[in-house]
Coordinates of C-alpha atoms and ligand atoms in Angstrom, one line a residue:
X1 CA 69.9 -30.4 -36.1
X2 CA 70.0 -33.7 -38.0
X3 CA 72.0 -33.5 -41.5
X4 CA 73.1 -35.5 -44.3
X5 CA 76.4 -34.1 -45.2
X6 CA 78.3 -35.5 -48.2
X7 CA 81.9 -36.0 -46.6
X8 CA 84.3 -35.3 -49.1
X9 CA 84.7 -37.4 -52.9
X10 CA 84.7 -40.8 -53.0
X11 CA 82.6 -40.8 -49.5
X12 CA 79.3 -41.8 -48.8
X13 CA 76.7 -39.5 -46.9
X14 CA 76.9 -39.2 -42.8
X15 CA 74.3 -38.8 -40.8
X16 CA 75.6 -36.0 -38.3
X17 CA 74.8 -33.4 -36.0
X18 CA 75.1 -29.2 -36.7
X19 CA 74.0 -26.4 -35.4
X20 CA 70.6 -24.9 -36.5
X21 CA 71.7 -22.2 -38.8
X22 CA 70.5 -18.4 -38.2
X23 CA 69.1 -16.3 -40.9
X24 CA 71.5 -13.2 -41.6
X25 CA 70.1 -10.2 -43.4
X26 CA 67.9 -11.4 -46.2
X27 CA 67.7 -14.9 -45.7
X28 CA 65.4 -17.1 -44.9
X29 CA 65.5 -20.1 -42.8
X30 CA 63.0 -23.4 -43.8
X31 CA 61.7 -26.2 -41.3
X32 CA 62.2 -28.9 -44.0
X33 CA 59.2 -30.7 -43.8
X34 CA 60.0 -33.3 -47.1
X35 CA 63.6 -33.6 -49.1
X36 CA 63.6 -35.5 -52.0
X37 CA 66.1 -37.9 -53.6
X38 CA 67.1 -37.2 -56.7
X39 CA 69.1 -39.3 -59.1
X40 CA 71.4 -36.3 -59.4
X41 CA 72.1 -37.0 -55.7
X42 CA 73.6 -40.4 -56.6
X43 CA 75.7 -38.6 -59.8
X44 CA 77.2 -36.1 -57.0
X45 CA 78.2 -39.2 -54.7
X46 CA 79.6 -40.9 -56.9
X47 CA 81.9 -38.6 -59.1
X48 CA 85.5 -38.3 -58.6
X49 CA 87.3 -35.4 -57.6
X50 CA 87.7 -32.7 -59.7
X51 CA 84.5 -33.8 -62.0
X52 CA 82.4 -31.4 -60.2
X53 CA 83.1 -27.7 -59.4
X54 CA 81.6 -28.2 -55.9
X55 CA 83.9 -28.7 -52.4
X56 CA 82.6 -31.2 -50.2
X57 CA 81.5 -30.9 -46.9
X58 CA 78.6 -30.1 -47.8
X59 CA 74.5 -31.0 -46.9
X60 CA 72.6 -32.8 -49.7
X61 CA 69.2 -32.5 -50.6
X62 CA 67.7 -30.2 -53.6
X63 CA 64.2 -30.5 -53.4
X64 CA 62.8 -29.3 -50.2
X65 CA 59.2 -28.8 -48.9
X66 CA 58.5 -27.1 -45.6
X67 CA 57.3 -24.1 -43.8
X68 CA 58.8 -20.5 -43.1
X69 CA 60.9 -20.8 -39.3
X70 CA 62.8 -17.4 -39.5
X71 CA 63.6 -14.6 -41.5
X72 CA 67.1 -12.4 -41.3
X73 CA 66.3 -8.4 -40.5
X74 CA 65.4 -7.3 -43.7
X75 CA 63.6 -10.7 -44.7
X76 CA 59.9 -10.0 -45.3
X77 CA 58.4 -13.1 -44.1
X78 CA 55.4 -14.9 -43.0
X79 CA 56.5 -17.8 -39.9
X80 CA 54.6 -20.3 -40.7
X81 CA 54.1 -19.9 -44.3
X82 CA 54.5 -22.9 -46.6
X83 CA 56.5 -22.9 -49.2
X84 CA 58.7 -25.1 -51.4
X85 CA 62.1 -23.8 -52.5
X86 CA 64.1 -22.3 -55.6
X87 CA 66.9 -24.5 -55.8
X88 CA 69.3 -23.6 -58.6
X89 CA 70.9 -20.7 -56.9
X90 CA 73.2 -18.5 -59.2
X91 CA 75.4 -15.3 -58.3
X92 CA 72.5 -13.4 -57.3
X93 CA 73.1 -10.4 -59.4
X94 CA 73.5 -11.1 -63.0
X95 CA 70.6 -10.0 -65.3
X96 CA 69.6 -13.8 -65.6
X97 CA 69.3 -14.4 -61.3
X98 CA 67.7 -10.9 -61.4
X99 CA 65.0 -12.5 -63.4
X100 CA 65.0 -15.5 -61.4
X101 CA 66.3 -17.8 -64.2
X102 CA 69.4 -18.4 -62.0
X103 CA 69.3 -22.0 -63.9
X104 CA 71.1 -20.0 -66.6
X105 CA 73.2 -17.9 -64.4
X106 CA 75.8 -16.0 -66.7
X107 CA 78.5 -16.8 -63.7
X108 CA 77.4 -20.3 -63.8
X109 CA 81.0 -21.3 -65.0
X110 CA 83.3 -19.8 -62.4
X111 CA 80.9 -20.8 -59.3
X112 CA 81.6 -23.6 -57.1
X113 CA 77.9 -24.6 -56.8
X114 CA 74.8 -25.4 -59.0
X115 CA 72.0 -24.4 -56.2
X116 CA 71.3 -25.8 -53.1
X117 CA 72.2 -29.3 -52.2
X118 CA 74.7 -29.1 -54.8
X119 CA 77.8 -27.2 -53.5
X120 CA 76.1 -25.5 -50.8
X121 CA 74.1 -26.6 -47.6
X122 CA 70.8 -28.4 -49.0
X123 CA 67.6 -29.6 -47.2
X124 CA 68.6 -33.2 -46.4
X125 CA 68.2 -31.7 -42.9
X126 CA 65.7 -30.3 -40.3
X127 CA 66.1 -26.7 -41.7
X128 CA 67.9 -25.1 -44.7
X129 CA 69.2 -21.3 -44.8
X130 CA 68.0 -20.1 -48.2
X131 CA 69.5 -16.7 -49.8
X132 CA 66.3 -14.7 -49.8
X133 CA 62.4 -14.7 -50.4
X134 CA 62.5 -14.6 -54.0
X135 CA 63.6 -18.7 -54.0
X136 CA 60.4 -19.4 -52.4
X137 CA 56.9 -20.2 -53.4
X138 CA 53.8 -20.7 -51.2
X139 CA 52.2 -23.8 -51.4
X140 CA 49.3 -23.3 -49.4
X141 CA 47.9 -27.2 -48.3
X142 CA 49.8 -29.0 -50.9
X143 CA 51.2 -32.3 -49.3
X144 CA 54.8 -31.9 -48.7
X145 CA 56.0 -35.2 -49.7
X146 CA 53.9 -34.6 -52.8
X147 CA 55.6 -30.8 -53.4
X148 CA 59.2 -31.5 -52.7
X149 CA 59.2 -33.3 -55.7
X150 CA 57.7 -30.8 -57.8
X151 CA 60.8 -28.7 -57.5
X152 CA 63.3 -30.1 -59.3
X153 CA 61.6 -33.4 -61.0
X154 CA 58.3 -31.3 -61.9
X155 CA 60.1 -28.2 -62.3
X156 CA 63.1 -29.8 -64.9
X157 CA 60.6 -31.6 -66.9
X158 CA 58.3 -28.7 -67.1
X159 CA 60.8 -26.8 -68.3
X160 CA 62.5 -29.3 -70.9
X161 CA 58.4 -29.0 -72.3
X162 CA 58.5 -25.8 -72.4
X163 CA 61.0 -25.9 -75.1
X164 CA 59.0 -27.9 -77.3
X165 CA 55.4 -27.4 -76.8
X166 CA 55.0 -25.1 -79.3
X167 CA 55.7 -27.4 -81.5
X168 CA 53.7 -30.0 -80.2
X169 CA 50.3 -30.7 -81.9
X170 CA 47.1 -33.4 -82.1
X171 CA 49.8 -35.3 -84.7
X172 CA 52.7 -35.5 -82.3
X173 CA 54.4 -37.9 -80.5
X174 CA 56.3 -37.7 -77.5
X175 CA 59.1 -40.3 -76.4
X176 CA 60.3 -40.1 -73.0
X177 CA 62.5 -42.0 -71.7
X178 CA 63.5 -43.0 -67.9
X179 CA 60.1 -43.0 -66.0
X180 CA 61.6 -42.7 -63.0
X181 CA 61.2 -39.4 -60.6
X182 CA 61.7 -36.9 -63.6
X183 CA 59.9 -39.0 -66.2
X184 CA 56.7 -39.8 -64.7
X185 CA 56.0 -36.4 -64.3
X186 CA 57.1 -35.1 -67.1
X187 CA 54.2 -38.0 -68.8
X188 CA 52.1 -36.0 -66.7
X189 CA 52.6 -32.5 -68.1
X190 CA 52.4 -33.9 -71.2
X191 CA 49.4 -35.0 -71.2
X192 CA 48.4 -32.2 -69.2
X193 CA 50.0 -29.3 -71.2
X194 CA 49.6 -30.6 -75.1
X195 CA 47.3 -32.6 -77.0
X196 CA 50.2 -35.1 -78.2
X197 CA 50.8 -39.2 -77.7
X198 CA 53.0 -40.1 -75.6
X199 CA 55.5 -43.5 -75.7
X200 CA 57.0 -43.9 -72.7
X201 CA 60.4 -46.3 -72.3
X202 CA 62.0 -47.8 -69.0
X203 CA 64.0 -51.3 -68.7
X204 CA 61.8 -51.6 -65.1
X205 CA 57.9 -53.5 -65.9
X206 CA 57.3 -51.4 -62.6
X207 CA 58.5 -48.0 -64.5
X208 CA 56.5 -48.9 -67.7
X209 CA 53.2 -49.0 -65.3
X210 CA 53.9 -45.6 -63.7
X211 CA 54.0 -44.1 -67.0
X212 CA 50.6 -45.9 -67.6
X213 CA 49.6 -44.9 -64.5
X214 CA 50.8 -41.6 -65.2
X215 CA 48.4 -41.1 -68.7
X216 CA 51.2 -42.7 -71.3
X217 CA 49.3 -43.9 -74.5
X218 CA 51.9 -46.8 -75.3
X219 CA 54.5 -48.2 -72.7
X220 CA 57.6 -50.5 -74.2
X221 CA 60.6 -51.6 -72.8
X222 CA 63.9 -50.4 -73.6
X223 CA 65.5 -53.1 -76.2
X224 CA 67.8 -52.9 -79.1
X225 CA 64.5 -52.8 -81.0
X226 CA 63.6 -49.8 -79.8
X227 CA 63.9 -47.3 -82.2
X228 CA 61.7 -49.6 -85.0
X229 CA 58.8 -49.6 -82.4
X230 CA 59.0 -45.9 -82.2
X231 CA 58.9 -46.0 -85.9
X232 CA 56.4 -48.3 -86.2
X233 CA 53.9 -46.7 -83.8
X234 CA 54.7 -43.4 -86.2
X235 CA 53.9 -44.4 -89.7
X236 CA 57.5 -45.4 -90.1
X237 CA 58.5 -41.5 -89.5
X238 CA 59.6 -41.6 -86.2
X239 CA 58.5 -39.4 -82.9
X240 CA 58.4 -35.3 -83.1
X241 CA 60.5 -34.9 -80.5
X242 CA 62.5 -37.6 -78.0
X243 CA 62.7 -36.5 -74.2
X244 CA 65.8 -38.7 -72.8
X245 CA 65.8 -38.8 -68.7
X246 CA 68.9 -41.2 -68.7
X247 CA 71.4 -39.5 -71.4
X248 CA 73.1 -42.9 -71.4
X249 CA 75.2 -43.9 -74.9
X250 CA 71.9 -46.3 -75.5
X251 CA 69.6 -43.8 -74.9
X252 CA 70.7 -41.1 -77.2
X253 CA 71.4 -43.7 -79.6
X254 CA 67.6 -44.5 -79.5
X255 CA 66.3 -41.3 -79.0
X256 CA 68.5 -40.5 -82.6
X257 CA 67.4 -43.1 -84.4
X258 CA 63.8 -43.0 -83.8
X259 CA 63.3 -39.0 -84.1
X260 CA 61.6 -37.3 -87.2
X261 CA 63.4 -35.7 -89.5
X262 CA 63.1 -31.8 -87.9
X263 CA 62.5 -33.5 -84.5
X264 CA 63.8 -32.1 -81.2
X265 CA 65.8 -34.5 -79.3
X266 CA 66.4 -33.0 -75.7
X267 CA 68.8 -34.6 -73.3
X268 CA 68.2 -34.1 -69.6
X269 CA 69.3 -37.3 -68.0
X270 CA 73.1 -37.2 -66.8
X271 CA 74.7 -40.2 -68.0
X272 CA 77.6 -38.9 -69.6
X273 CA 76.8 -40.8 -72.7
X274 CA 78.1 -39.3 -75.8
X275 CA 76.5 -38.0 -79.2
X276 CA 78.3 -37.3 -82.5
X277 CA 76.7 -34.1 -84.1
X278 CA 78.2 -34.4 -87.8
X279 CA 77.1 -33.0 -91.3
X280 CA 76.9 -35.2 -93.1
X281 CA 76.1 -37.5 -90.2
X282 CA 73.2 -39.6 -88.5
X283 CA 71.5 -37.8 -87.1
X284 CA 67.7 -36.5 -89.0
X285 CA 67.9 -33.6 -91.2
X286 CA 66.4 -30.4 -89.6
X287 CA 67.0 -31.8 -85.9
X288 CA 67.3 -29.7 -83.0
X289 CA 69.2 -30.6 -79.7
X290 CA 68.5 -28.8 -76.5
X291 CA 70.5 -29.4 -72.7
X292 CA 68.3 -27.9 -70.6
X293 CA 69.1 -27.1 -66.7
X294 CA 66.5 -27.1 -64.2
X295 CA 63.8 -24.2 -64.4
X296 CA 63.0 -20.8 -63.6
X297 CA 61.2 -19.4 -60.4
X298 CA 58.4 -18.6 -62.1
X299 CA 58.1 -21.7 -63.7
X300 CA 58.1 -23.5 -60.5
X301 CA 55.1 -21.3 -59.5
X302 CA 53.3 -22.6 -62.2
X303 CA 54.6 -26.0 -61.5
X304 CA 53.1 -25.7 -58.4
X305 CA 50.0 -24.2 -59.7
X306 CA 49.1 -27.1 -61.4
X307 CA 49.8 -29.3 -58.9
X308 CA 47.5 -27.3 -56.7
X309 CA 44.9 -27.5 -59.7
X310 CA 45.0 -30.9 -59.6
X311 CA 47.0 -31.7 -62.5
X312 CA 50.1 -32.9 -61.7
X313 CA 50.8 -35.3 -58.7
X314 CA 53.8 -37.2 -58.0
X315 CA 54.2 -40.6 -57.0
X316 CA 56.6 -40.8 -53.6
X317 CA 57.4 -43.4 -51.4
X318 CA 58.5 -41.6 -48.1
X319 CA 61.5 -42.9 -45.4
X320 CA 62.9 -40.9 -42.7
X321 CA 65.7 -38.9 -43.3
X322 CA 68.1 -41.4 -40.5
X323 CA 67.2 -44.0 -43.5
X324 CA 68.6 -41.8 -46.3
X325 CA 71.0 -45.3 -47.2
X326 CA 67.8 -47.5 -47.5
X327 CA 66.3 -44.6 -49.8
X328 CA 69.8 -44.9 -51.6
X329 CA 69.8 -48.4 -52.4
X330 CA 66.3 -48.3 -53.3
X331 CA 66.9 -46.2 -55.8
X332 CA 70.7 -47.6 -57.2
X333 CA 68.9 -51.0 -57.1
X334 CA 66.2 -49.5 -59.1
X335 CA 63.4 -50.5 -56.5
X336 CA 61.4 -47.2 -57.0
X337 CA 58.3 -46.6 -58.3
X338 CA 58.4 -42.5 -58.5
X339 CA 60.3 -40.4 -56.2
X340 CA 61.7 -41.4 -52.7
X341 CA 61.1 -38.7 -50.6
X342 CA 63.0 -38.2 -46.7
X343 CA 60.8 -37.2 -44.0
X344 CA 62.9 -35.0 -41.2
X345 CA 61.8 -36.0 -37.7
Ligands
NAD401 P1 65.5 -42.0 -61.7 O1 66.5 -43.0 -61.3 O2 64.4 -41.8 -60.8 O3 64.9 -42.5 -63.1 C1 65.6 -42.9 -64.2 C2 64.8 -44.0 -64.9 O4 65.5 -44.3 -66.1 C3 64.6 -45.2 -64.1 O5 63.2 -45.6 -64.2 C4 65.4 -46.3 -64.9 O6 64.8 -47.6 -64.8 C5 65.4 -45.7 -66.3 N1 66.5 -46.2 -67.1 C6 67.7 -46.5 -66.8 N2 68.4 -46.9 -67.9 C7 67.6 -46.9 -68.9 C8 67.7 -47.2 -70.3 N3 68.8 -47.6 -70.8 N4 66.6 -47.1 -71.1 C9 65.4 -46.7 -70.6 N5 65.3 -46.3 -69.3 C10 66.3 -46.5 -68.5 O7 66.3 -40.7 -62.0 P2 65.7 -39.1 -62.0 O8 65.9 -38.6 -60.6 O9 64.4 -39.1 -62.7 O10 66.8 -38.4 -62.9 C11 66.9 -38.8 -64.3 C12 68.2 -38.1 -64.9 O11 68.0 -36.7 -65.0 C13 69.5 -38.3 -64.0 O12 70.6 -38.6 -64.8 C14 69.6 -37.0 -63.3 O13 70.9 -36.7 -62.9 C15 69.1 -36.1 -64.4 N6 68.6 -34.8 -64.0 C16 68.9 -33.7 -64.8 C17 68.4 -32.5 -64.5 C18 68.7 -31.3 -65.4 O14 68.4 -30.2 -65.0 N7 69.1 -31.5 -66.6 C19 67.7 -32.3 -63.3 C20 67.4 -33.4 -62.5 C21 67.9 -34.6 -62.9
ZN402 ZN1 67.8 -33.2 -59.2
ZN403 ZN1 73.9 -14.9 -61.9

């Protein structure tokens, strides 16, 4: 089968050719019918050896969409069936995987992968071995260029929402960010999930009218002026609560200095920009900082849900997975509107 296998550090992706795996016990082997490209993807290419606990070779690709080819002897499975996929795969047997929250696995730490894709064979391929049933979820007719996505894009944002919507009233408002792949769906389920206005914030025009597009209430770009327009738009209070997609030093300067006071600011972009949390400091009184990683299996079946109901749909511009380097560039060069997704021959 076709793969895209990240060589070693420092390397870019290959194109190459393995062996169709076969399912062993439990496991569960996918046709990947749509892999998307996730900016994470880029982060892993790019770091140095020794920044990540991972050890290349290894097949890319985190977000998979595709249909049920196999199933090891003691796999309960449908062929056939379609289904999206789990991706953040922890130990399997701590209390937290048990539960299917391996996004907060309590081995996280000593493992040498964060879930497939990332450490471990991923879906930038024609099929993907996954561990066992409970990492998939049907998704009956759903497009699969439109449900890839939803796994880790949907799935992160919905669960970086999840942390804050209780909060989240008629007199809120939302900041996000980085409309890109993660950030035009999160829009979405904000809109969808809560009754609050949203801001959204790119440096791309093209970003600024996908978040339109995607139900923002106010779109403005990403200057050192900023923070006063979130103020501004706010009574001079600032927002409730600041969802930054980037994580850049810029960003969570903004996000800072336009929150409320008792605000949540909640970083989910992996820029590796830095934040001093002082007292006294700068940062609002009251304010609460959240890191969250990915989501749970059940909240990608409500993900999905939703997307099934009609309320969340993400914007994808497909490519083959032999033109994984176009679909690269595309989105390094910032030349995306949504998510680039690769279609397997
Ligand atoms: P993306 O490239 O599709 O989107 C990023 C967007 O941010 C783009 O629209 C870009 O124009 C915009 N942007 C860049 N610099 C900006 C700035 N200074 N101000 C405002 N906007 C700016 O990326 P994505 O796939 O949506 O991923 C977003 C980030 O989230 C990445 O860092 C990724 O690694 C991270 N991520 C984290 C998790 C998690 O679990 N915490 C999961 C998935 C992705
Ligand atoms: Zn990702
Ligand atoms: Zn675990």
């Amino acid at each position: 089968m076709t793969a895209v296998r990240l060589p070693g550090w420092g390397r870019s992706p290959v194109v190459t050719e393995l062996p169709r795996p076969v399912p062993r016990d439990g496991q569960v082997l996918v046709r990947v019918e749509a892999v998307g490209l996730c900016h994470s993807d880029l982060h892993v290419i790019d770091a140095a050896r020794g920044a990540m606990p991972f050890r290349p070779p290894f097949t890319l690709g985190h977000e998979v969409a595709g249909r049920i080819a196999a199933g090891g002897p003691s796999a309960a499975v449908t062929v056939g069936e379609r289904v999206v996929v789990h991706g953040p795969w922890g130990c399997g047997s701590c209390p937290r995987c048990a539960r299917g929250r391996d996004n907060y696995c309590d081995r996280r730490s000593e493992l040498s992968w964060a879930g497939m894709g990332l450490g471990v064979d991923g879906g930038m391929a024609d099929h993907v071995l996954v561990p066992s049933t409970k990492h998939l979820v049907p998704i009956g007719e759903l497009d699969a260029g439109e449900a890839a996505p939803l796994t880790d894009a949907g799935l992160t944002s919905y669960h970086a929402i999840a942390g804050i919507r209780p909060r989240l009233d008629e007199d809120s408002t939302v900041a996000v960010i980085g409309i890109g792949g993660l950030g035009h769906l999160a829009v979405q389920l904000i809109r969808a999930l809560t009754p609050c206005r949203v801001i959204a914030v790119d440096v791309r025009d093209e970003a600024l009218a996908l978040a339109e597009r995607s139900g923002a209430h106010l779109s403005t770009k990403a200057t050192a002026d900023t923070s006063r327009v979130l103020r501004a738009t706010t009574g001079g209070a600032g927002v409730d609560a600041v969802l930054d997609f980037v994580g850049s030093r810029s960003t969570l300067d903004l996000g800072a200095r336009g929150l409320r006071s008792d605000g949540d600011l909640v970083l989910v972009g992996s820029s590796g920009g830095e934040l001093t949390v002082r007292k006294p400091g700068s940062l609002p009184p009251g304010c609460r900082i959240s890191l969250p990683f990915w989501g749970s299996r059940d909240e990608l079946a409500d993900v999905v849900a939703l997307s099934r109901a009609g309320a969340l749909s993400a914007e994808v511009q497909r490519f083959p997975l032999t033109a994984v380097h176009e679909a690269i560039s595309a989105l390094r060069n910032g030349n995306l509107a949504g998510r680039a997704v690769l279609i397997p021959g």
